[in-house]
Amino acid sequence: MADFKSILIANRGEIALRVMRTARRMGYQVVAVYSDADANAPHVRLADKALRIGGPRPADSYLDVDAILSAARDSGAEAVHPGYGFLAENAGFAERVIDAGLVWIGPPPSAMHAMGDKAEAKRLMRAAGVPCVPGYDGDDQSEATLLREAQGIGYPLMIKATAGGGGRGMRLVESAAALPAALASAKSEAEAAFGAATVLLEKAVVEPRHVEIQVFADDHGHVVHLGERDCSVQRRHQKLIEEAPSPAFAGSDGHHLRRRMGEMAVAAARAIKYRGAGTIECLLDARHNFYFMEMNTRLQVEHPVTEALTGLDLVEWQIRVARGEALPITAQEEILTRFESGGHAIEVRLAAEDPARGFLPQSGPVLAWRAGPSAGVRIDHALESGAEVSPFYDSMVAKFIAHGPDRASARARLVGALTDARLLGVRTNQAFLAATLDHPEFAAGRATTGYVGRHAESLLAGLDALPPTLAGLVAYLVRALRHGHDPRAVLLPLAWPALVAVAVDGVAVKAQVQALGGARYRVRADEAEIVYSLIDCAADRMRFDSPAGRVELTLATKGAAIHVGHKAQQFVIEDRSLAAGTAAGGAAAGLVRAPMSGRIVALYVQEGQRVEKGAQLVVLEAMKMEHPAAAPMAATVRKVLVQHGAQVGAGTLLIELEPAA
């Protein structure tokens, strides 16, 4: 039996803190590693020891095997937990950890090798009798072969990078004409993310559910599954919402379907002599046919929903298995009884991204963070006011997990927690998540992988705007506070209104604000007139009574910008004159700007080159995803102001175009 007293966590953020909690409860010391971007991060401060491993880019730190092993040696750590992401599914890293005499809290490298290549994994699963989606996973990666195989598979089809996951190197292709460009893009992204450009092709299963089975195995011959999770609500092939049990398993057939898929998952794990935590990911069609997609040889982001239903700590199970112990529970039906009597759990991923701009990743300072207490809701995060959301890492910044006796109560608790929480400074998908949970299709349990594609536009259109009258009043009151005045102390009415000209998320607003005395203000804007009664007014919060009811706002300022949190939404109020000329729409005039902070990974044009509308100009990599910029019109490239490999900030001018005559 392996004996160790300290664990190095080869990861960052919320998963590092999650592992720390269990390790500490079990009596272990914990060692953190950090990049320069994370020098002041919570996981660094809360560890027993913390060691720097390099620069902010993942390749210079969290993906640097030598640096992590040196940190383990220098800290005296005796075991390594990889978390998820980065090196968690890197068999070479696992081998290096074991060769260094350390305990690896993860699956055997042989199993990671077997499942790390999606093409090889499908071959192994077919040999084990596991149903797989029809497709091509051969070694010949020439464009001619892939085009020919695609013709035989038929459209629509999926391109998938054989290494890695998380949606990188994945493309849906609707026609033969779109395949060459999609292949080039997928291979480029796969090469950048995983160091391997190999892809496979799969028949696209139309409108499936994405259902995964949690498995666990030990070195004593025990392999069990812990039920399913439904991960169908996704964007960019990355999960947004996960829940258990799957709504697809409701009804009399659900009991049998769970056991059929569970038996398949256990057989898959046995076929590769698995050990530890793993997840078998499947597509489930409307007739309850299921197909193996891949195996994730690590703990999943969404593991808390399984913990909520079973009452088990999966990180504790990982550590016990790594010590050589048998699984704490080996009776499959006992586990399923826990799962099936455990109520319902739903998790959402709070991500720094802008749903209104195609879920474009965002980075920048966290001006304010508050997670209100919510019964039945667990929030895993590494957020704090004053922190920085870096462009170098994944966009997920927190997970909200609600547990209740049934799906309706879990969903209601989760909506309440999202509505109460405040994250100001960087844009997130918080309001989009709350709207999704409230949508009739999701509420009825009918969401499939096409849900976001069908409803994103209507969900965004349905979000409440900040009333222009309220925006004008907030700007007026913040101005008063900055000049040292207390807006509640205005006892006498003013004879004339003050003019306020601002922009709310880039949209111009003109308002007239008149103090009526007694902390009451009349505001006119866009032909509306409302009288607000000011209850509370400070630099970080405001409360009003209005004819429509109580209004509670959270505030944070940065320069001239006022970040306003209202329910699950964030709005930015700023002086319009200061915002002039900085909008992304500058591209329409021939100015192509970076939509976010990131690194230039491809540059397709040079000065003097003629381009047609839609031609790719440059590709920006941020938060592990590639974001191409295309020419908005036929033009000549007047100036190229960046170089390949350059790190740029949001709004940086990249290319100047001269529109064609």
PDB file of C-alpha atoms in Angstrom, residues 129-223:
ATOM      1  CA  GLY A 129     -18.320  -4.894 -28.131  1.00  0.00           C
ATOM      2  CA  VAL A 130     -19.055  -1.267 -27.210  1.00  0.00           C
ATOM      3  CA  PRO A 131     -21.295   0.519 -29.800  1.00  0.00           C
ATOM      4  CA  CYS A 132     -19.503   3.386 -31.594  1.00  0.00           C
ATOM      5  CA  VAL A 133     -20.578   6.096 -34.019  1.00  0.00           C
ATOM      6  CA  PRO A 134     -19.749   5.149 -37.649  1.00  0.00           C
ATOM      7  CA  GLY A 135     -16.787   7.044 -39.054  1.00  0.00           C
ATOM      8  CA  TYR A 136     -13.132   7.037 -40.117  1.00  0.00           C
ATOM      9  CA  ASP A 137     -10.232   6.872 -37.673  1.00  0.00           C
ATOM     10  CA  GLY A 138      -7.422   5.651 -39.919  1.00  0.00           C
ATOM     11  CA  ASP A 139      -3.760   6.651 -39.946  1.00  0.00           C
ATOM     12  CA  ASP A 140      -3.876   8.134 -43.456  1.00  0.00           C
ATOM     13  CA  GLN A 141      -4.489  11.831 -42.772  1.00  0.00           C
ATOM     14  CA  SER A 142      -4.089  13.105 -46.321  1.00  0.00           C
ATOM     15  CA  GLU A 143      -6.754  15.513 -47.463  1.00  0.00           C
ATOM     16  CA  ALA A 144      -7.672  13.251 -50.391  1.00  0.00           C
ATOM     17  CA  THR A 145      -8.313  10.296 -48.064  1.00  0.00           C
ATOM     18  CA  LEU A 146     -10.327  12.352 -45.599  1.00  0.00           C
ATOM     19  CA  LEU A 147     -12.433  13.822 -48.410  1.00  0.00           C
ATOM     20  CA  ARG A 148     -13.086  10.345 -49.829  1.00  0.00           C
ATOM     21  CA  GLU A 149     -13.960   8.848 -46.428  1.00  0.00           C
ATOM     22  CA  ALA A 150     -16.268  11.771 -45.667  1.00  0.00           C
ATOM     23  CA  GLN A 151     -18.165  11.111 -48.871  1.00  0.00           C
ATOM     24  CA  GLY A 152     -18.761   7.531 -47.737  1.00  0.00           C
ATOM     25  CA  ILE A 153     -19.846   8.570 -44.218  1.00  0.00           C
ATOM     26  CA  GLY A 154     -22.241  11.235 -45.477  1.00  0.00           C
ATOM     27  CA  TYR A 155     -23.147  14.677 -44.156  1.00  0.00           C
ATOM     28  CA  PRO A 156     -23.513  16.176 -41.651  1.00  0.00           C
ATOM     29  CA  LEU A 157     -20.364  14.832 -39.998  1.00  0.00           C
ATOM     30  CA  MET A 158     -18.028  15.752 -37.152  1.00  0.00           C
ATOM     31  CA  ILE A 159     -14.295  16.373 -37.321  1.00  0.00           C
ATOM     32  CA  LYS A 160     -12.597  15.590 -34.000  1.00  0.00           C
ATOM     33  CA  ALA A 161      -8.996  15.895 -32.886  1.00  0.00           C
ATOM     34  CA  THR A 162      -7.860  12.426 -31.795  1.00  0.00           C
ATOM     35  CA  ALA A 163      -5.939  13.922 -28.848  1.00  0.00           C
ATOM     36  CA  GLY A 164      -7.380  16.057 -26.056  1.00  0.00           C
ATOM     37  CA  GLY A 165     -10.907  17.316 -25.633  1.00  0.00           C
ATOM     38  CA  GLY A 166     -12.864  20.322 -24.427  1.00  0.00           C
ATOM     39  CA  GLY A 167     -14.190  21.081 -27.907  1.00  0.00           C
ATOM     40  CA  ARG A 168     -10.776  21.981 -29.328  1.00  0.00           C
ATOM     41  CA  GLY A 169     -10.150  20.657 -32.827  1.00  0.00           C
ATOM     42  CA  MET A 170     -13.844  19.836 -33.283  1.00  0.00           C
ATOM     43  CA  ARG A 171     -15.987  21.035 -36.185  1.00  0.00           C
ATOM     44  CA  LEU A 172     -19.470  20.233 -37.491  1.00  0.00           C
ATOM     45  CA  VAL A 173     -19.443  20.031 -41.294  1.00  0.00           C
ATOM     46  CA  GLU A 174     -22.697  20.276 -43.233  1.00  0.00           C
ATOM     47  CA  SER A 175     -21.437  19.777 -46.801  1.00  0.00           C
ATOM     48  CA  ALA A 176     -18.510  18.581 -48.913  1.00  0.00           C
ATOM     49  CA  ALA A 177     -17.780  22.174 -49.965  1.00  0.00           C
ATOM     50  CA  ALA A 178     -17.160  23.191 -46.351  1.00  0.00           C
ATOM     51  CA  LEU A 179     -14.905  20.251 -45.491  1.00  0.00           C
ATOM     52  CA  PRO A 180     -11.449  21.450 -46.669  1.00  0.00           C
ATOM     53  CA  ALA A 181     -11.573  24.709 -44.694  1.00  0.00           C
ATOM     54  CA  ALA A 182     -12.997  22.940 -41.641  1.00  0.00           C
ATOM     55  CA  LEU A 183     -10.221  20.326 -41.785  1.00  0.00           C
ATOM     56  CA  ALA A 184      -7.523  22.994 -41.947  1.00  0.00           C
ATOM     57  CA  SER A 185      -9.041  24.906 -39.038  1.00  0.00           C
ATOM     58  CA  ALA A 186      -9.565  21.815 -36.851  1.00  0.00           C
ATOM     59  CA  LYS A 187      -6.045  20.544 -37.465  1.00  0.00           C
ATOM     60  CA  SER A 188      -4.508  23.925 -36.711  1.00  0.00           C
ATOM     61  CA  GLU A 189      -6.414  24.222 -33.446  1.00  0.00           C
ATOM     62  CA  ALA A 190      -5.576  20.633 -32.476  1.00  0.00           C
ATOM     63  CA  GLU A 191      -1.885  21.182 -33.181  1.00  0.00           C
ATOM     64  CA  ALA A 192      -1.873  24.324 -31.033  1.00  0.00           C
ATOM     65  CA  ALA A 193      -3.835  22.752 -28.164  1.00  0.00           C
ATOM     66  CA  PHE A 194      -2.437  19.211 -28.056  1.00  0.00           C
ATOM     67  CA  GLY A 195       0.692  19.170 -30.213  1.00  0.00           C
ATOM     68  CA  ALA A 196      -0.953  16.727 -32.650  1.00  0.00           C
ATOM     69  CA  ALA A 197      -2.979  17.561 -35.749  1.00  0.00           C
ATOM     70  CA  THR A 198      -4.474  14.083 -36.306  1.00  0.00           C
ATOM     71  CA  VAL A 199      -8.267  14.006 -36.653  1.00  0.00           C
ATOM     72  CA  LEU A 200     -11.037  11.481 -37.089  1.00  0.00           C
ATOM     73  CA  LEU A 201     -14.383  11.754 -38.860  1.00  0.00           C
ATOM     74  CA  GLU A 202     -17.717  10.670 -37.388  1.00  0.00           C
ATOM     75  CA  LYS A 203     -21.260  10.607 -38.652  1.00  0.00           C
ATOM     76  CA  ALA A 204     -23.102  13.429 -36.884  1.00  0.00           C
ATOM     77  CA  VAL A 205     -25.951  12.034 -34.787  1.00  0.00           C
ATOM     78  CA  VAL A 206     -28.693  14.616 -35.287  1.00  0.00           C
ATOM     79  CA  GLU A 207     -30.112  16.221 -32.124  1.00  0.00           C
ATOM     80  CA  PRO A 208     -28.705  13.679 -29.648  1.00  0.00           C
ATOM     81  CA  ARG A 209     -28.261  13.998 -25.920  1.00  0.00           C
ATOM     82  CA  HIS A 210     -24.745  13.961 -24.529  1.00  0.00           C
ATOM     83  CA  VAL A 211     -24.838  11.447 -21.661  1.00  0.00           C
ATOM     84  CA  GLU A 212     -21.799  10.272 -19.729  1.00  0.00           C
ATOM     85  CA  ILE A 213     -21.298   7.494 -17.178  1.00  0.00           C
ATOM     86  CA  GLN A 214     -19.004   7.957 -14.167  1.00  0.00           C
ATOM     87  CA  VAL A 215     -16.833   4.878 -13.558  1.00  0.00           C
ATOM     88  CA  PHE A 216     -14.415   3.973 -10.787  1.00  0.00           C
ATOM     89  CA  ALA A 217     -11.968   1.073 -10.498  1.00  0.00           C
ATOM     90  CA  ASP A 218      -9.333  -0.135  -8.047  1.00  0.00           C
ATOM     91  CA  ASP A 219      -6.378  -2.539  -8.111  1.00  0.00           C
ATOM     92  CA  HIS A 220      -8.416  -5.300  -6.464  1.00  0.00           C
ATOM     93  CA  GLY A 221     -10.575  -6.114  -9.480  1.00  0.00           C
ATOM     94  CA  HIS A 222     -13.533  -3.917  -8.572  1.00  0.00           C
ATOM     95  CA  VAL A 223     -15.094  -1.743 -11.284  1.00  0.00           C
TER      96      VAL A 223
END
